[in-house]
Amino acid sequence: MINRFLKPMLPSLSTDLPKGENWVYEVKYDGFRCLLYWDESSIIMTSRNGHELHTIFPEIPYYLKNLQGKIKHLLPLLIDGELCILENQFKASFEQIQKRGRLKQNDRIKKASELFPSSFCSFDLLALEGKYIYQQLFLQRKEKLQHLLHMLGVHTDEVSLTSPINYIPFTSDKVKLEKTVQTHESEGIVAKDITNKWSPGERANKWIKVKNLRVNTFFILGYDTENGFFHVGVIKDQTVFFTGLFSHGISPEEKEALIQIVKKNQNGKSGSFISLEPSICVDLSYLELYKNQLRQPRFVSFRFDVHWEECTWESLQKSH
């Protein structure tokens, strides 16, 4: 028999996608990594950290239970995928999945499942007929997954916004998928080596994730000596507007130099935070704006050629 949960295999993060005849590419959706276990008596969805998701997103097991007769002979099975709330065929809503993931009360869960229905976007098949198949090669697993979904009546050529279960297709056309991901503001791309075998709990170099990052210019608002983060902002409605904080990406030498500049030119201190009048501009990469703040910001470079008043909310919105 198979376990209801395996610690998932994870992709390695990179800034560049690998190239070569052994590599194929899939859209990376912004949701909850999820393993779906299905046997004759239950459907259990588990997050990468081992938390149950089927009680918070009940529309998925409800939908699948009604189709169980079509694939009963293939149970128990285990599918790997991403639990998403889709905005378009190539992008999932981080904000909506976070909101739904926090719900506890059954009536609110039911209402949310109707207003913002989720979709289990599957990309790998780990077990079938009560036997593990994750040591089979990638293309074999994908073919079996595709066949399984066909039996359930799921179209596998593209992701459907209205289907509670989807299949994430792969392509060998890296350039075309990169353009698609940029156009639709997807989270990114996962490159997969077709010779890969699925390894529980491993962060593998056979799976490479590249995020679809934006880059914009911000000014420094200050530095927190307690947590080591710099605060940044832009001009919005003729006032200084906080947009986030960063610490990653900047070299130790650059960080120390910036700290000294902030300390020497500070215009006040509150607790551990040293504030600075807008003057120093930096380029930051980030995934998206979430509740008007930067997600996963990272230092790229100083922008000594930019005046701080050029860092506006309007220019930030143009890239979204």
Short mmCIF file of C-alpha atoms in Angstrom, two decimals, residues 15-316:
data_model
loop_
_atom_site.label_atom_id
_atom_site.label_comp_id
_atom_site.label_asym_id
_atom_site.label_seq_id
_atom_site.Cartn_x
_atom_site.Cartn_y
_atom_site.Cartn_z
CA THR A 15 17.81 33.10 -12.49
CA ASP A 16 18.17 31.29 -15.82
CA LEU A 17 16.34 28.40 -17.42
CA PRO A 18 18.49 25.45 -18.52
CA LYS A 19 18.58 24.57 -22.21
CA GLY A 20 19.04 21.26 -23.99
CA GLU A 21 17.16 18.38 -25.54
CA ASN A 22 16.45 16.79 -22.14
CA TRP A 23 14.65 19.85 -20.76
CA VAL A 24 10.95 20.69 -20.96
CA TYR A 25 9.09 23.61 -19.39
CA GLU A 26 5.89 24.08 -17.37
CA VAL A 27 4.07 27.15 -16.08
CA LYS A 28 4.57 27.70 -12.33
CA TYR A 29 1.28 28.59 -10.67
CA ASP A 30 1.10 30.60 -7.44
CA GLY A 31 -0.86 28.44 -5.02
CA PHE A 32 -0.42 25.76 -2.36
CA ARG A 33 1.73 22.76 -3.25
CA CYS A 34 -0.59 19.83 -2.71
CA LEU A 35 -0.51 16.05 -2.80
CA LEU A 36 -3.88 14.46 -3.52
CA TYR A 37 -4.45 10.94 -2.18
CA TRP A 38 -7.51 9.09 -3.46
CA ASP A 39 -8.83 5.70 -2.40
CA GLU A 40 -12.30 4.13 -2.39
CA SER A 41 -13.27 5.68 0.94
CA SER A 42 -11.53 9.07 1.01
CA ILE A 43 -9.87 11.91 -0.87
CA ILE A 44 -7.17 13.61 1.18
CA MET A 45 -5.33 16.76 0.09
CA THR A 46 -2.16 17.65 1.98
CA SER A 47 0.11 20.71 1.82
CA ARG A 48 3.89 20.43 1.50
CA ASN A 49 4.12 20.93 5.28
CA GLY A 50 1.66 18.14 6.02
CA HIS A 51 -1.45 20.26 6.68
CA GLU A 52 -4.81 18.98 5.46
CA LEU A 53 -6.37 21.08 2.71
CA HIS A 54 -9.45 19.08 1.67
CA THR A 55 -11.53 20.50 4.54
CA ILE A 56 -10.70 24.09 3.50
CA PHE A 57 -11.19 23.42 -0.22
CA PRO A 58 -14.05 20.87 -0.14
CA GLU A 59 -15.17 21.52 -3.72
CA ILE A 60 -12.26 19.46 -5.07
CA PRO A 61 -12.99 16.14 -3.26
CA TYR A 62 -16.73 16.67 -3.79
CA TYR A 63 -16.22 16.97 -7.54
CA LEU A 64 -13.84 14.02 -7.76
CA LYS A 65 -16.01 11.75 -5.60
CA ASN A 66 -18.76 12.01 -8.21
CA LEU A 67 -16.32 10.76 -10.86
CA GLN A 68 -14.89 7.91 -8.81
CA GLY A 69 -16.70 5.20 -10.75
CA LYS A 70 -14.69 6.07 -13.87
CA ILE A 71 -11.32 5.27 -12.31
CA LYS A 72 -12.22 3.00 -9.39
CA HIS A 73 -9.93 0.25 -10.72
CA LEU A 74 -6.92 2.62 -10.52
CA LEU A 75 -7.29 3.42 -6.81
CA PRO A 76 -5.51 4.09 -4.50
CA LEU A 77 -3.51 6.80 -6.27
CA LEU A 78 -1.39 9.83 -5.39
CA ILE A 79 -1.12 12.98 -7.51
CA ASP A 80 1.29 15.91 -7.14
CA GLY A 81 0.13 19.40 -8.07
CA GLU A 82 -0.64 22.99 -7.12
CA LEU A 83 -3.91 24.01 -5.49
CA CYS A 84 -4.85 27.31 -7.13
CA ILE A 85 -7.49 29.95 -7.62
CA LEU A 86 -7.04 30.79 -11.27
CA GLU A 87 -7.11 34.32 -12.71
CA ASN A 88 -6.35 33.19 -16.24
CA GLN A 89 -5.00 30.07 -17.93
CA PHE A 90 -1.46 30.89 -16.86
CA LYS A 91 -1.84 32.78 -13.58
CA ALA A 92 -3.25 32.00 -10.14
CA SER A 93 -4.24 34.54 -7.49
CA PHE A 94 -1.89 34.57 -4.50
CA GLU A 95 -4.23 36.91 -2.63
CA GLN A 96 -7.34 34.76 -3.01
CA ILE A 97 -5.65 31.45 -2.12
CA GLN A 98 -4.18 33.09 1.00
CA LYS A 99 -7.60 34.38 2.05
CA ARG A 100 -9.25 31.01 1.57
CA GLY A 101 -6.41 29.20 3.30
CA ARG A 102 -7.10 31.14 6.51
CA LEU A 103 -10.80 30.27 6.75
CA LYS A 104 -11.95 28.06 9.63
CA GLN A 105 -15.76 28.28 9.80
CA ASN A 106 -17.70 25.88 7.58
CA ASP A 107 -20.25 28.46 6.40
CA ARG A 108 -17.49 30.86 5.31
CA ILE A 109 -15.59 28.03 3.62
CA LYS A 110 -18.74 27.03 1.70
CA LYS A 111 -19.43 30.60 0.58
CA ALA A 112 -15.80 31.16 -0.47
CA SER A 113 -15.79 27.91 -2.46
CA GLU A 114 -18.71 29.30 -4.48
CA LEU A 115 -17.31 32.81 -4.95
CA PHE A 116 -13.66 31.84 -5.53
CA PRO A 117 -13.59 28.16 -6.53
CA SER A 118 -10.22 26.44 -6.50
CA SER A 119 -8.61 24.12 -9.02
CA PHE A 120 -6.14 21.32 -8.39
CA CYS A 121 -3.58 21.81 -11.16
CA SER A 122 -1.85 18.43 -11.40
CA PHE A 123 1.63 17.97 -12.82
CA ASP A 124 2.85 14.54 -11.66
CA LEU A 125 1.54 11.09 -10.81
CA LEU A 126 3.29 9.33 -7.93
CA ALA A 127 1.19 6.22 -7.32
CA LEU A 128 -1.41 4.19 -9.19
CA GLU A 129 -3.38 1.07 -8.24
CA GLY A 130 -1.80 1.21 -4.79
CA LYS A 131 1.76 1.09 -6.14
CA TYR A 132 4.36 3.86 -6.28
CA ILE A 133 5.45 4.85 -9.78
CA TYR A 134 7.60 7.89 -8.92
CA GLN A 135 10.77 6.02 -9.84
CA GLN A 136 9.55 5.82 -13.43
CA LEU A 137 10.85 8.49 -15.82
CA PHE A 138 9.13 11.86 -16.08
CA LEU A 139 7.53 11.25 -19.49
CA GLN A 140 6.09 7.94 -18.35
CA ARG A 141 4.54 9.54 -15.28
CA LYS A 142 3.13 12.43 -17.32
CA GLU A 143 1.61 10.05 -19.86
CA LYS A 144 -0.09 8.04 -17.11
CA LEU A 145 -1.36 11.24 -15.47
CA GLN A 146 -2.72 12.49 -18.77
CA HIS A 147 -4.49 9.18 -19.39
CA LEU A 148 -5.99 9.27 -15.88
CA LEU A 149 -7.39 12.76 -16.42
CA HIS A 150 -8.80 11.80 -19.82
CA MET A 151 -10.72 9.03 -18.07
CA LEU A 152 -12.13 11.69 -15.72
CA GLY A 153 -13.20 13.79 -18.71
CA VAL A 154 -10.55 16.48 -18.20
CA HIS A 155 -9.05 18.25 -21.22
CA THR A 156 -5.25 18.17 -20.97
CA ASP A 157 -4.20 20.45 -23.83
CA GLU A 158 -4.70 23.58 -21.72
CA VAL A 159 -5.74 24.69 -18.24
CA SER A 160 -9.45 25.43 -17.81
CA LEU A 161 -10.63 28.23 -15.51
CA THR A 162 -13.82 26.34 -14.64
CA SER A 163 -12.49 22.83 -14.00
CA PRO A 164 -11.88 21.74 -10.37
CA ILE A 165 -9.00 19.59 -11.63
CA ASN A 166 -6.49 20.44 -14.36
CA TYR A 167 -3.41 19.08 -16.06
CA ILE A 168 -0.35 21.32 -16.44
CA PRO A 169 1.10 20.57 -19.89
CA PHE A 170 4.79 20.87 -20.74
CA THR A 171 6.56 22.23 -23.79
CA SER A 172 10.04 22.12 -25.28
CA ASP A 173 9.57 25.66 -26.67
CA LYS A 174 11.27 27.72 -23.95
CA VAL A 175 11.10 31.06 -25.76
CA LYS A 176 7.38 30.80 -26.49
CA LEU A 177 6.53 29.87 -22.90
CA GLU A 178 8.67 32.74 -21.55
CA LYS A 179 6.64 35.18 -23.66
CA THR A 180 3.38 33.61 -22.50
CA VAL A 181 4.40 33.82 -18.85
CA GLN A 182 5.40 37.49 -19.19
CA THR A 183 2.21 38.39 -21.05
CA HIS A 184 -0.08 36.73 -18.51
CA GLU A 185 1.99 37.73 -15.44
CA SER A 186 2.45 34.12 -14.30
CA GLU A 187 4.55 33.32 -11.24
CA GLY A 188 7.26 31.72 -13.35
CA ILE A 189 8.46 28.60 -15.13
CA VAL A 190 9.68 25.22 -13.88
CA ALA A 191 12.15 23.44 -16.16
CA LYS A 192 12.19 19.65 -15.79
CA ASP A 193 14.73 17.14 -17.01
CA ILE A 194 12.80 14.37 -18.81
CA THR A 195 15.17 11.80 -17.31
CA ASN A 196 14.19 12.83 -13.76
CA LYS A 197 12.70 10.50 -11.19
CA TRP A 198 10.58 11.96 -8.40
CA SER A 199 12.50 11.95 -5.10
CA PRO A 200 10.57 12.52 -1.83
CA GLY A 201 11.81 15.53 0.15
CA GLU A 202 14.65 16.33 -2.23
CA ARG A 203 15.43 19.78 -3.63
CA ALA A 204 16.50 18.58 -7.03
CA ASN A 205 18.67 20.02 -9.80
CA LYS A 206 16.46 18.08 -12.24
CA TRP A 207 13.72 20.64 -11.55
CA ILE A 208 14.73 24.30 -11.95
CA LYS A 209 12.39 27.15 -11.03
CA VAL A 210 12.77 30.65 -12.49
CA LYS A 211 10.47 33.39 -11.22
CA ASN A 212 8.83 35.93 -13.50
CA LEU A 213 10.19 39.00 -11.73
CA ARG A 214 9.49 42.67 -12.27
CA VAL A 215 12.10 45.38 -11.69
CA ASN A 216 11.28 48.92 -10.57
CA THR A 217 12.97 51.86 -8.88
CA PHE A 218 12.31 52.93 -5.28
CA PHE A 219 13.86 55.30 -2.75
CA ILE A 220 15.27 54.32 0.64
CA LEU A 221 13.16 55.36 3.64
CA GLY A 222 15.41 54.02 6.37
CA TYR A 223 17.03 51.02 8.02
CA ASP A 224 15.95 48.76 10.87
CA THR A 225 18.98 47.87 12.99
CA GLU A 226 17.10 45.03 14.70
CA ASN A 227 16.10 42.94 11.68
CA GLY A 228 18.57 44.28 9.08
CA PHE A 229 15.94 45.39 6.56
CA PHE A 230 15.92 48.57 4.48
CA HIS A 231 12.53 50.22 3.96
CA VAL A 232 11.61 51.62 0.54
CA GLY A 233 8.85 53.72 -0.94
CA VAL A 234 7.52 55.81 -3.80
CA ILE A 235 5.56 59.04 -4.21
CA LYS A 236 1.80 58.50 -4.19
CA ASP A 237 -0.69 61.37 -4.21
CA GLN A 238 2.21 63.80 -3.56
CA THR A 239 3.21 62.03 -0.35
CA VAL A 240 5.79 59.40 0.59
CA PHE A 241 4.23 55.93 0.43
CA PHE A 242 5.81 52.82 1.99
CA THR A 243 5.96 49.86 -0.45
CA GLY A 244 8.06 47.28 1.36
CA LEU A 245 11.45 46.28 2.73
CA PHE A 246 14.41 44.26 1.55
CA SER A 247 17.65 42.67 2.72
CA HIS A 248 18.44 40.06 0.06
CA GLY A 249 20.58 40.61 -3.02
CA ILE A 250 22.79 43.35 -1.67
CA SER A 251 26.47 42.51 -1.07
CA PRO A 252 27.94 42.87 2.45
CA GLU A 253 30.08 45.81 1.25
CA GLU A 254 27.14 47.61 -0.37
CA LYS A 255 24.96 46.97 2.66
CA GLU A 256 27.52 48.37 5.10
CA ALA A 257 28.07 51.45 2.93
CA LEU A 258 24.31 52.05 2.72
CA ILE A 259 23.90 51.63 6.49
CA GLN A 260 26.61 54.25 7.12
CA ILE A 261 24.95 56.69 4.69
CA VAL A 262 21.59 56.23 6.44
CA LYS A 263 23.16 56.76 9.88
CA LYS A 264 25.09 59.88 8.82
CA ASN A 265 22.10 61.46 7.07
CA GLN A 266 19.29 60.28 9.33
CA ASN A 267 16.40 62.59 10.10
CA GLY A 268 15.17 60.70 13.13
CA LYS A 269 15.10 57.44 15.03
CA SER A 270 12.19 55.46 16.46
CA GLY A 271 13.19 52.37 18.39
CA SER A 272 15.43 50.33 16.11
CA PHE A 273 14.35 52.19 12.95
CA ILE A 274 16.57 54.95 11.52
CA SER A 275 14.64 57.11 9.05
CA LEU A 276 16.05 58.91 6.02
CA GLU A 277 14.67 61.67 3.84
CA PRO A 278 14.11 60.41 0.26
CA SER A 279 17.33 60.75 -1.74
CA ILE A 280 18.90 57.34 -2.51
CA CYS A 281 17.26 55.31 -5.27
CA VAL A 282 17.60 51.57 -5.87
CA ASP A 283 16.29 49.04 -8.36
CA LEU A 284 14.51 46.08 -6.75
CA SER A 285 13.20 42.92 -8.35
CA TYR A 286 9.96 41.46 -6.96
CA LEU A 287 7.21 39.03 -7.85
CA GLU A 288 4.18 41.30 -7.59
CA LEU A 289 2.40 43.88 -5.47
CA TYR A 290 0.29 42.26 -2.75
CA LYS A 291 -1.86 44.59 -0.63
CA ASN A 292 0.20 47.49 -2.03
CA GLN A 293 3.48 45.96 -0.86
CA LEU A 294 6.27 44.15 -2.70
CA ARG A 295 6.35 40.35 -2.64
CA GLN A 296 9.80 38.80 -2.38
CA PRO A 297 11.78 42.02 -3.09
CA ARG A 298 15.48 41.72 -3.83
CA PHE A 299 18.17 44.36 -4.35
CA VAL A 300 19.39 44.71 -7.95
CA SER A 301 21.44 47.91 -8.08
CA PHE A 302 21.81 51.51 -6.94
CA ARG A 303 20.29 54.09 -9.29
CA PHE A 304 22.39 57.21 -8.87
CA ASP A 305 21.06 58.45 -12.23
CA VAL A 306 17.47 58.68 -10.92
CA HIS A 307 16.03 61.50 -8.82
CA TRP A 308 13.84 60.27 -5.99
CA GLU A 309 10.81 62.25 -7.20
CA GLU A 310 10.79 60.07 -10.33
CA CYS A 311 9.90 57.04 -8.17
CA THR A 312 6.11 57.28 -8.36
CA TRP A 313 3.16 55.02 -7.74
CA GLU A 314 2.01 55.71 -11.29
CA SER A 315 5.25 54.41 -12.82
CA LEU A 316 5.00 51.35 -10.56
#
